[in-house]
Coordinates of C-alpha atoms in Angstrom, one line a residue:
M245 CA 147.8 124.2 134.3
K246 CA 145.3 124.4 131.5
K247 CA 147.6 126.8 129.6
F248 CA 150.4 124.4 129.9
R249 CA 148.4 121.6 128.5
L250 CA 147.2 123.7 125.6
K251 CA 150.8 124.7 124.8
K252 CA 151.7 121.0 125.0
W253 CA 149.1 120.0 122.5
M254 CA 150.1 122.9 120.2
I255 CA 153.7 121.7 120.3
V256 CA 152.5 118.1 119.4
V257 CA 150.4 119.4 116.5
V258 CA 153.3 121.5 115.1
I259 CA 155.6 118.5 115.4
L260 CA 153.1 116.3 113.5
A261 CA 152.7 118.9 110.9
M262 CA 156.4 119.2 110.4
A263 CA 156.7 115.4 110.2
V264 CA 154.1 115.3 107.4
I265 CA 155.9 118.1 105.6
L266 CA 159.3 116.3 105.8
V267 CA 157.8 112.9 104.7
T268 CA 156.2 114.6 101.7
V269 CA 159.4 116.4 100.7
V270 CA 161.5 113.2 101.1
N271 CA 159.0 111.3 98.8
R272 CA 159.2 114.1 96.3
W273 CA 163.0 114.0 96.3
K274 CA 162.9 110.2 95.8
K275 CA 160.7 110.6 92.8
N276 CA 163.0 113.1 91.1
D277 CA 166.6 112.5 90.1
A278 CA 169.4 114.5 91.6
D279 CA 169.9 116.7 88.5
T280 CA 166.3 117.8 88.6
A281 CA 166.5 118.7 92.2
M282 CA 169.7 120.7 91.6
N283 CA 168.3 122.5 88.6
D284 CA 165.0 123.4 90.1
P285 CA 165.5 124.2 93.8
L286 CA 162.7 126.7 93.8
S287 CA 160.2 123.9 93.0
V288 CA 161.1 122.1 96.1
V289 CA 160.9 125.2 98.2
G290 CA 157.5 125.9 96.7
D291 CA 156.3 122.4 97.6
I292 CA 157.4 123.0 101.2
V293 CA 155.5 126.3 101.3
M294 CA 152.3 124.8 99.8
I295 CA 152.1 121.7 101.9
P296 CA 150.8 123.4 105.1
G297 CA 148.2 125.2 103.0
R298 CA 147.0 122.0 101.5
W299 CA 147.0 120.2 104.9
F300 CA 144.9 122.9 106.5
G301 CA 142.7 123.2 103.4
S302 CA 141.9 119.5 103.7
I303 CA 141.0 120.0 107.4
D304 CA 138.7 122.9 106.3
S305 CA 137.0 120.8 103.6
L306 CA 136.5 118.0 106.1
S307 CA 134.9 120.4 108.6
R308 CA 132.6 121.7 105.9
L309 CA 131.6 118.2 104.9
V310 CA 130.8 117.4 108.6
N311 CA 128.7 120.5 108.8
T312 CA 126.8 119.7 105.6
Y313 CA 126.1 116.2 106.9
E314 CA 124.7 117.6 110.2
E315 CA 122.6 120.1 108.3
N316 CA 121.2 117.4 106.0
K317 CA 120.5 115.2 109.1
N318 CA 118.6 118.0 110.8
L319 CA 116.7 118.8 107.6
K320 CA 115.7 115.2 107.2
G321 CA 114.4 115.1 110.8
E322 CA 112.3 118.3 110.2
I323 CA 110.8 116.7 107.0
E324 CA 109.9 113.5 108.9
Q325 CA 108.3 115.6 111.7
H326 CA 106.3 117.5 109.0
D327 CA 105.2 114.3 107.4
D328 CA 104.1 112.9 110.8
L329 CA 102.2 116.1 111.6
K330 CA 100.5 116.0 108.1
Q331 CA 99.4 112.4 108.6
N332 CA 98.0 113.2 112.1
V333 CA 96.0 116.1 110.7
K334 CA 94.7 113.8 107.9
N335 CA 93.7 111.1 110.4
Q336 CA 91.9 113.6 112.7
A337 CA 90.1 115.0 109.7
Q338 CA 88.9 111.5 108.8
E339 CA 87.7 110.9 112.4
I340 CA 85.8 114.2 112.3
E341 CA 84.1 113.1 109.1
R342 CA 83.1 109.7 110.5
L343 CA 81.7 111.5 113.6
K344 CA 79.6 113.7 111.3
V345 CA 78.3 110.7 109.4
E346 CA 77.3 109.0 112.7
E347 CA 75.7 112.2 113.9
E348 CA 73.6 112.4 110.7
L349 CA 72.6 108.7 111.3
S350 CA 71.5 109.5 114.8
K351 CA 69.3 112.3 113.6
T352 CA 67.4 109.9 111.4
L353 CA 66.7 107.5 114.3
T354 CA 64.4 109.8 116.4
D355 CA 61.9 106.9 116.9
Y356 CA 64.5 104.8 118.6
E357 CA 66.3 104.8 122.0
K358 CA 70.0 104.5 121.1
V359 CA 73.5 104.7 122.5
S360 CA 76.6 105.9 120.7
A361 CA 79.9 104.0 121.1
T362 CA 83.5 103.9 120.0
V363 CA 85.3 100.9 118.6
I364 CA 88.1 100.0 121.0
T365 CA 89.2 96.6 119.7
R366 CA 89.1 94.9 116.3
S367 CA 91.6 92.1 115.8
P368 CA 93.0 91.4 112.3
D369 CA 92.3 87.7 113.0
T370 CA 88.6 88.3 113.5
W371 CA 88.2 91.5 111.4
Q372 CA 85.3 90.2 109.4
D373 CA 83.5 88.7 112.4
E374 CA 83.5 91.0 115.4
L375 CA 84.6 94.1 117.2
I376 CA 84.5 95.5 120.7
V377 CA 83.0 98.9 121.7
D378 CA 83.3 101.0 124.9
R379 CA 79.7 100.6 126.1
G380 CA 78.2 97.9 128.2
S381 CA 75.6 96.9 130.8
D382 CA 76.3 100.2 132.7
D383 CA 74.8 101.9 129.6
G384 CA 71.8 99.7 129.5
L385 CA 73.0 97.4 126.7
T386 CA 71.8 93.8 126.4
E387 CA 72.5 90.9 123.9
N388 CA 70.8 90.9 120.5
M389 CA 70.5 94.7 120.2
A390 CA 70.9 95.8 116.6
V391 CA 74.0 97.9 115.8
M392 CA 74.4 100.5 113.1
S393 CA 77.2 102.5 111.7
Q394 CA 77.5 105.3 109.0
K395 CA 74.2 104.7 107.2
G396 CA 73.1 101.1 108.0
V397 CA 72.9 98.1 110.2
I398 CA 76.3 96.3 110.7
G399 CA 75.4 93.6 113.2
R400 CA 74.2 92.8 116.7
V401 CA 75.4 92.7 120.3
T402 CA 76.4 89.2 121.3
E403 CA 78.3 89.7 124.6
V404 CA 77.9 92.4 127.2
R405 CA 80.2 93.4 130.1
E406 CA 79.9 96.3 132.4
Q407 CA 81.8 98.8 130.3
S408 CA 82.2 97.0 126.9
S409 CA 80.3 94.9 124.5
K410 CA 81.2 92.5 121.7
I411 CA 79.4 93.0 118.3
E412 CA 79.1 90.3 115.7
L413 CA 79.1 91.7 112.2
L414 CA 76.8 90.8 109.3
T415 CA 79.9 89.8 107.5
S416 CA 80.6 87.0 110.0
D417 CA 80.5 83.4 108.8
N418 CA 79.1 82.2 112.1
Q419 CA 76.0 80.4 110.9
N420 CA 74.7 79.9 114.4
S421 CA 74.1 83.6 115.2
N422 CA 74.3 85.8 112.1
H423 CA 70.7 85.2 110.9
F424 CA 69.0 88.5 110.6
P425 CA 65.3 88.8 109.6
I426 CA 64.9 91.3 106.8
K427 CA 62.2 92.7 104.5
I428 CA 62.5 94.2 101.1
G429 CA 60.4 97.0 99.9
T430 CA 59.0 96.5 96.4
N431 CA 56.5 98.2 94.1
N432 CA 53.9 95.6 95.0
G433 CA 54.5 95.1 98.8
E434 CA 57.2 93.6 101.0
A435 CA 59.2 90.4 100.6
F436 CA 60.6 88.8 103.7
G437 CA 63.7 86.7 104.2
I438 CA 66.8 85.9 106.3
L439 CA 70.1 87.7 106.0
N440 CA 72.7 85.0 106.7
K441 CA 75.6 85.0 104.3
Y442 CA 78.3 87.3 103.0
E443 CA 80.2 87.3 99.7
E444 CA 83.6 88.6 100.6
K445 CA 84.9 89.0 97.1
K446 CA 82.0 91.2 96.0
Q447 CA 81.5 92.7 99.5
Q448 CA 77.8 91.8 99.3
L449 CA 75.4 90.4 101.9
I450 CA 73.1 87.5 100.9
A451 CA 69.5 87.0 102.0
S452 CA 68.0 83.6 101.5
Q453 CA 64.4 82.2 101.9
V454 CA 63.1 85.3 100.2
T455 CA 59.5 84.6 99.0
K456 CA 58.8 84.8 95.3
E457 CA 55.4 86.5 95.6
K458 CA 56.9 90.0 95.2
E459 CA 58.7 91.4 92.2
I460 CA 62.1 92.4 93.6
K461 CA 64.3 94.8 91.6
E462 CA 67.7 96.3 91.8
R463 CA 68.0 99.2 94.2
D464 CA 65.0 98.1 96.3
V465 CA 65.8 99.0 99.9
V466 CA 66.5 96.2 102.5
R467 CA 65.5 96.8 106.1
T468 CA 65.2 94.8 109.3
S469 CA 61.7 93.2 109.6
G470 CA 61.5 93.2 113.4
L471 CA 60.4 89.5 113.3
G472 CA 61.8 87.4 116.1
G473 CA 61.8 90.3 118.5
N474 CA 65.6 90.8 118.6
S475 CA 65.7 94.1 116.9
P476 CA 63.2 96.8 115.9
A477 CA 61.7 97.0 112.4
D478 CA 62.7 99.4 109.6
L479 CA 66.4 99.8 110.3
V480 CA 68.0 100.2 106.9
I481 CA 70.7 97.7 105.8
G482 CA 71.3 98.3 102.1
T483 CA 70.0 98.0 98.6
V484 CA 69.4 95.0 96.2
V485 CA 72.0 94.5 93.6
K486 CA 71.0 91.0 92.3
V487 CA 68.2 88.5 92.5
K488 CA 68.5 84.8 91.6
P489 CA 66.5 81.6 92.2
S490 CA 67.8 79.5 95.2
S491 CA 69.1 76.0 94.7
N492 CA 65.8 74.5 95.9
G493 CA 63.8 76.5 93.3
I494 CA 61.2 77.5 95.8
D495 CA 62.4 81.0 96.8
F496 CA 65.0 83.6 95.9
E497 CA 68.5 84.5 97.0
V498 CA 69.0 88.3 97.1
Y499 CA 72.4 90.0 97.0
V500 CA 72.5 93.2 99.0
K501 CA 75.0 96.1 98.9
P502 CA 75.3 97.4 102.5
Y503 CA 75.1 101.1 103.2
A504 CA 77.9 100.8 105.8
Q505 CA 81.5 100.3 104.9
M506 CA 82.0 97.1 106.9
Y507 CA 85.8 97.3 106.8
D508 CA 86.1 100.9 108.0
I509 CA 84.1 101.2 111.3
S510 CA 85.3 103.6 114.1
F511 CA 82.0 104.6 115.7
V512 CA 78.7 102.8 116.1
T513 CA 75.1 103.5 117.2
I514 CA 73.4 100.7 119.3
I515 CA 69.6 100.5 119.1
K516 CA 68.2 99.8 122.5
G517 CA 64.6 99.8 121.3
M518 CA 61.7 102.0 120.3
A519 CA 61.6 105.3 122.0
E520 CA 58.8 105.8 124.5

């Protein structure tokens, strides 16, 4: 039965091929006058002989074109897979570097009891204000604990659940809760103030109510003061980049470059308190 069908299709193909040949020959005859056809019969015979070759040659060219398209499609897929793999390797390398930085930070905090955590949520709408980490009350966390990342303080815990916590960043414009008592180490003692603003364009923190008694210079180190009891003292925040008189003329405003990259935070270290 299958052989019969195959023969049937072969007959159909042969008939179609002969039809194409006849149509081509007829068109050729119409284009030439009768004298030319009589004087050059070999030309017509040659055309008849060449037509099948041209027809099958076109089929072969089409087949090669399809094969080339498929090969290019497969090659494009392989290139895309290679690019994806390359990007994944790059991302993993960056994560490893961030972990190394966090580990180095942890080594400098031997005087403190601390918990490491991973950022699990950071919404684009509140990117500058807050983030969520994968540690909570089950890990002994409570509100107002200071939070560090990379090389400095980035904010404090403001909401705690059993297995997660919300952290408000120093870059937040929430004036009700972002006040952070700080101290600035100078050549002639310490100056105290409140870290409560952020200059987004310059990516600098601003401390206000800084007393004028001390001579504050660029690159002086800014740390937590521990006043208020919400966080331990001496956690580093950043360095002074500019000092200017405040609008009331009584004290200074100090601009601080944070040690941490506030817009690139994957891992954090939460300070629970002084180590016993």
